[in-house]
Amino acid sequence: MAKFIIKRILYAILCLFLASIFIFLLLRLNGTDAVLNYLYVSGIAPTDEAINNARIMLGLNESIYSQYIKWISGALRFDFGYSYFTNRAIGPDLFEYLINTLKLTSFAFLLTLAISFPFGILSAIYKNRFFDYFVRAFSFLGVSTPNFWLGLLFILFFSVKLGWLPPFGIGGFSHIIMPALAISFMSIAINARFIRVNFLESSNERYITYAKMRRVSKSKIYIKHILTNSLLPLITAFGMHIGELFGGALVIENIFAYPGVGRYAVGAIYNSDYPVIQAFILMMCFVFILINLITDIVYVIIDPRIKYE
C-alpha cells in the first residue's frame, strides 16, 4: 500500500506541475500586457519610461522560462509576489482569506454529510411513502435553485424580515450559517438522491436476500451490508462536492461580504490583478488534486478488493 500511495503522490505532483505551466502561460500569452494593467491599477500614466521601469521591476523583461522558474520557486515557498492593486504580499493575505474559506466550506461539508445521509437512507427505507416523496421533491428543488439566488432569499427572510441572523461580514457562528447553507444546499440535494439510489441498488443484491433469510436484524443489514457496500461511489461523490463547495464560495462570499479567498479572487479579477489570479488558480488546482489523491487512498483503505496497481 505504501508503494501505491507514493505513486499517487508523485502523480499528483506531476499534475500540479503541468497545471502551473498552463496557468503561467495562460495569463502571459492571453493578448494583454501585464505592465499596462499594473500601471492602470497603480494610477500611473503609461509613458515609455514608466512602462520600461515597470517591466524591469516586475521581471517581465526576462525570458518566459526565467519568469516561470522565479514564479514557481516562490510559489513553493508560498511567496506569490505582490498584488498590483494593494501592493501587499499575496502569500499572507491569501493564507488569511483561505483560513476563512476553509471554515465556511468545512461547515458546509458537515451540513452536507449530516443532512444528505439520513435523508437518502430514510428515503430508501421508506420508499414510495411520504418521506420519500418529500426527499425527492427536495432534491429536485435543490438542483434547480442557484446558490446566489438562495443566498439573497436567506438575507431577505432571515436578516431583513426576521432579524435573526447578520446579513454580512464575519464574526461568530451566526455569520456562517446562511452562507454555508447557501453553498451546501445543492450538494445536499444531489447527495441525498445519490445515496437513495445506491442504497436501493444494494438492497436488491442477492446477499441481502440471504441475510434476510438468515433473519439478520434490519439495523445490521442496513449498516453492515447495504451502507458499507454503497460507500465507494459515495466517497467519489462527496470528494467531488468538496471542490464544488470551494467553487460555490466564489459567488456566495461576495453576496454575504464574507472575507474569504473567493471574494479575494473576484476582486483580483475585477482589478486585473494577475499575480493574485495566478496564485488563486494554482491554489484551487492544488485543492482539487489533493481531494482526488485522498479519495484514491481512502478507496483502497475501505475496499481491499481494489488492486493497488
XYZ file of C-alpha atoms in Angstrom:
309
model
C 0.000 0.000 0.000
C 2.913 2.367 0.730
C 4.091 1.939 -2.861
C 0.631 2.811 -4.154
C 0.443 5.965 -2.007
C 3.902 7.118 -3.105
C 2.972 6.545 -6.740
C -0.242 8.530 -6.353
C 1.619 11.382 -4.627
C 4.150 11.545 -7.470
C 1.308 11.550 -9.986
C -0.375 14.413 -8.081
C 2.884 16.400 -8.095
C 3.184 15.894 -11.856
C -0.405 17.095 -12.400
C 0.221 20.172 -10.266
C 3.434 20.929 -12.183
C 1.642 20.734 -15.533
C -1.198 22.872 -14.176
C 1.279 25.521 -13.015
C 2.776 25.744 -16.520
C -0.683 26.139 -18.062
C -1.685 28.826 -15.527
C 1.557 30.744 -16.024
C 1.325 30.741 -19.815
C -2.412 31.433 -19.883
C -2.046 34.797 -18.143
C 1.028 35.841 -20.143
C 0.007 34.772 -23.620
C -3.619 35.950 -23.500
C -3.013 39.063 -25.640
C -2.933 41.620 -22.798
C 0.087 43.419 -21.359
C 0.557 42.862 -17.628
C 2.670 46.034 -17.419
C -0.164 48.219 -18.719
C -2.551 46.559 -16.264
C -0.137 47.232 -13.428
C 0.225 50.904 -14.367
C -3.540 51.294 -14.760
C -4.296 49.754 -11.365
C -1.499 51.780 -9.742
C -2.776 55.027 -11.268
C 0.474 55.719 -13.153
C 0.458 57.304 -16.609
C 1.713 54.728 -19.189
C 4.663 56.720 -20.524
C 7.550 54.919 -22.228
C 9.762 55.468 -19.198
C 7.099 54.206 -16.783
C 6.479 51.120 -18.958
C 10.201 50.266 -19.112
C 10.679 50.783 -15.368
C 7.619 48.684 -14.524
C 8.706 45.909 -16.884
C 12.102 45.711 -15.148
C 10.567 45.939 -11.656
C 8.075 43.143 -12.389
C 10.722 40.975 -14.036
C 8.803 40.905 -17.320
C 11.894 41.914 -19.307
C 13.323 38.414 -18.746
C 12.592 35.311 -20.791
C 9.370 33.324 -20.218
C 11.435 30.409 -18.901
C 13.236 32.602 -16.360
C 9.966 34.204 -15.262
C 8.372 30.791 -14.696
C 11.316 29.478 -12.666
C 11.217 32.510 -10.386
C 7.445 32.315 -10.008
C 7.217 28.581 -9.278
C 10.205 28.644 -6.905
C 8.500 31.443 -4.987
C 5.169 29.600 -5.044
C 6.813 26.571 -3.428
C 7.703 28.884 -0.528
C 4.172 30.346 -0.557
C 5.636 33.565 -1.977
C 3.474 34.731 -4.887
C 4.871 38.224 -5.134
C 2.902 41.418 -4.555
C -0.586 42.475 -5.535
C -0.832 45.119 -8.266
C -3.839 46.663 -6.553
C -2.924 46.680 -2.841
C 0.874 46.405 -3.167
C 0.748 43.860 -0.341
C 2.411 40.451 -0.256
C -0.026 37.909 -1.706
C 1.023 34.910 0.385
C -0.048 36.186 3.850
C -3.283 37.694 2.500
C -4.148 34.520 0.583
C -3.478 32.401 3.661
C -5.692 34.601 5.847
C -8.569 34.526 3.362
C -8.063 30.782 2.798
C -8.499 30.078 6.523
C -11.852 31.877 6.449
C -12.948 29.945 3.354
C -11.893 26.645 4.936
C -14.070 27.432 7.955
C -17.019 28.153 5.674
C -16.595 25.152 3.371
C -15.865 22.784 6.279
C -19.127 23.745 7.954
C -20.938 23.456 4.609
C -19.447 19.977 4.105
C -20.529 18.892 7.587
C -24.040 20.109 6.772
C -23.944 18.084 3.559
C -22.981 14.926 5.455
C -25.346 15.492 8.367
C -28.410 16.111 6.187
C -27.904 14.115 2.992
C -27.056 10.783 4.677
C -30.207 10.484 6.836
C -32.342 11.957 4.036
C -31.035 9.466 1.467
C -31.123 6.418 3.732
C -34.577 7.099 5.179
C -35.899 7.887 1.706
C -34.738 4.454 0.530
C -36.074 2.659 3.600
C -39.490 4.334 3.269
C -39.643 4.091 -0.498
C -42.821 5.457 -2.115
C -44.042 6.842 1.184
C -44.443 10.429 2.363
C -40.834 10.982 3.453
C -39.524 9.531 0.193
C -41.716 11.912 -1.820
C -40.536 14.789 0.341
C -36.828 13.977 -0.243
C -37.344 13.549 -3.983
C -39.143 16.909 -4.172
C -36.393 18.494 -2.051
C -33.734 17.044 -4.374
C -35.484 18.433 -7.433
C -35.758 21.848 -5.786
C -32.119 21.756 -4.663
C -30.617 21.071 -8.081
C -32.884 23.708 -9.668
C -32.075 26.576 -7.288
C -28.975 28.747 -7.986
C -26.982 29.278 -4.813
C -26.633 33.045 -5.331
C -30.433 33.447 -5.543
C -30.866 31.258 -2.473
C -28.341 33.421 -0.624
C -30.316 36.566 -1.445
C -33.524 34.870 -0.243
C -31.826 33.933 3.032
C -30.748 37.553 3.583
C -34.229 38.846 2.785
C -36.027 36.364 5.047
C -33.707 35.668 7.992
C -31.985 39.070 8.198
C -34.360 41.704 6.802
C -37.743 40.191 7.713
C -36.987 38.252 10.895
C -33.734 39.860 12.045
C -32.396 36.533 13.303
C -29.028 36.430 11.544
C -26.479 39.066 10.457
C -26.539 39.548 6.681
C -22.882 40.395 6.049
C -19.333 40.036 7.329
C -17.536 37.590 9.562
C -17.738 37.031 13.277
C -19.325 34.295 15.323
C -21.250 31.195 14.371
C -24.278 33.249 13.328
C -22.339 34.817 10.442
C -21.539 31.471 8.854
C -24.937 29.728 8.937
C -26.572 31.374 5.914
C -23.579 31.291 3.522
C -22.848 27.662 4.476
C -26.471 26.657 3.819
C -26.488 28.536 0.508
C -23.300 26.779 -0.632
C -24.287 23.298 0.524
C -27.968 23.299 -0.499
C -27.366 21.851 -3.976
C -24.801 19.328 -2.681
C -27.259 18.152 -0.021
C -29.971 17.651 -2.637
C -27.719 15.804 -5.104
C -26.127 13.559 -2.485
C -29.429 12.695 -0.803
C -30.741 11.483 -4.159
C -27.482 9.658 -4.916
C -27.428 7.927 -1.531
C -31.039 6.848 -2.004
C -30.292 5.287 -5.407
C -27.180 3.438 -4.162
C -28.968 2.244 -1.052
C -31.842 0.821 -3.119
C -29.456 -0.855 -5.584
C -27.541 -2.534 -2.766
C -30.826 -3.591 -1.136
C -31.680 -5.650 -4.208
C -28.435 -7.636 -4.171
C -28.600 -11.385 -3.593
C -26.522 -11.327 -0.409
C -29.134 -9.044 1.195
C -31.828 -11.621 0.409
C -29.696 -14.334 2.026
C -29.134 -12.132 5.080
C -32.873 -11.650 5.448
C -33.403 -15.416 5.131
C -30.937 -15.926 7.982
C -33.029 -13.455 9.994
C -30.223 -10.956 10.404
C -31.519 -7.829 12.141
C -32.590 -4.944 9.936
C -30.182 -2.495 11.571
C -27.251 -4.836 10.882
C -28.348 -5.317 7.268
C -28.685 -1.569 6.736
C -25.404 -0.571 8.381
C -23.021 -3.510 7.916
C -24.096 -4.732 4.486
C -26.006 -2.126 2.475
C -24.311 1.076 3.671
C -20.808 -0.421 3.666
C -21.145 -1.665 0.101
C -22.508 1.707 -1.017
C -19.568 3.689 0.330
C -17.241 3.672 -2.700
C -19.452 5.645 -5.103
C -20.450 7.883 -2.202
C -16.806 8.712 -1.483
C -16.359 9.768 -5.100
C -19.476 11.941 -4.949
C -18.506 13.629 -1.692
C -14.949 14.181 -2.937
C -16.316 15.985 -5.977
C -18.641 18.084 -3.837
C -15.788 19.368 -1.689
C -14.414 21.005 -4.820
C -17.875 22.288 -5.709
C -18.192 23.883 -2.283
C -14.946 25.795 -2.903
C -16.265 26.862 -6.288
C -19.576 27.964 -4.784
C -17.695 30.116 -2.280
C -16.616 32.377 -5.167
C -20.135 33.767 -5.536
C -21.551 33.311 -2.036
C -18.683 35.089 -0.296
C -19.353 38.179 -2.410
C -23.099 38.115 -1.683
C -22.549 37.879 2.078
C -19.439 40.128 2.050
C -17.592 37.240 3.659
C -13.805 37.861 3.636
C -12.753 34.579 2.067
C -10.493 33.580 -0.775
C -13.388 33.635 -3.250
C -14.097 37.315 -2.585
C -10.377 37.999 -2.741
C -10.162 36.334 -6.155
C -13.216 38.120 -7.573
C -11.718 41.447 -6.513
C -8.458 40.490 -8.231
C -10.302 39.574 -11.440
C -12.187 42.872 -11.374
C -8.897 44.801 -10.956
C -6.907 42.622 -13.429
C -4.552 41.757 -10.568
C -2.666 38.976 -12.395
C -0.349 37.810 -9.562
C -3.359 37.250 -7.275
C -5.300 35.475 -10.036
C -2.338 33.150 -10.696
C -1.977 32.348 -7.007
C -5.709 31.663 -6.620
C -5.958 29.350 -9.649
C -2.853 27.423 -8.567
C -4.301 27.046 -5.079
C -7.623 25.752 -6.473
C -5.760 23.238 -8.660
C -3.875 22.069 -5.575
C -7.161 21.644 -3.653
C -8.780 19.552 -6.405
C -5.667 17.404 -6.918
C -5.348 16.853 -3.156
C -9.012 15.815 -2.908
C -8.563 13.292 -5.724
C -5.434 11.932 -4.043
C -7.201 11.491 -0.707
C -10.185 9.854 -2.446
C -7.945 7.292 -4.170
C -6.205 6.438 -0.911
C -9.494 6.106 1.003
C -10.727 3.767 -1.757
C -8.068 1.161 -1.118
C -8.385 1.529 2.662
C -12.137 0.875 2.662
C -12.223 -1.834 -0.025
C -9.113 -4.075 -0.135
C -10.538 -5.782 -3.233
C -9.293 -2.826 -5.268
C -5.861 -3.674 -6.591
C -3.125 -1.139 -5.864
C -1.798 -1.496 -9.393
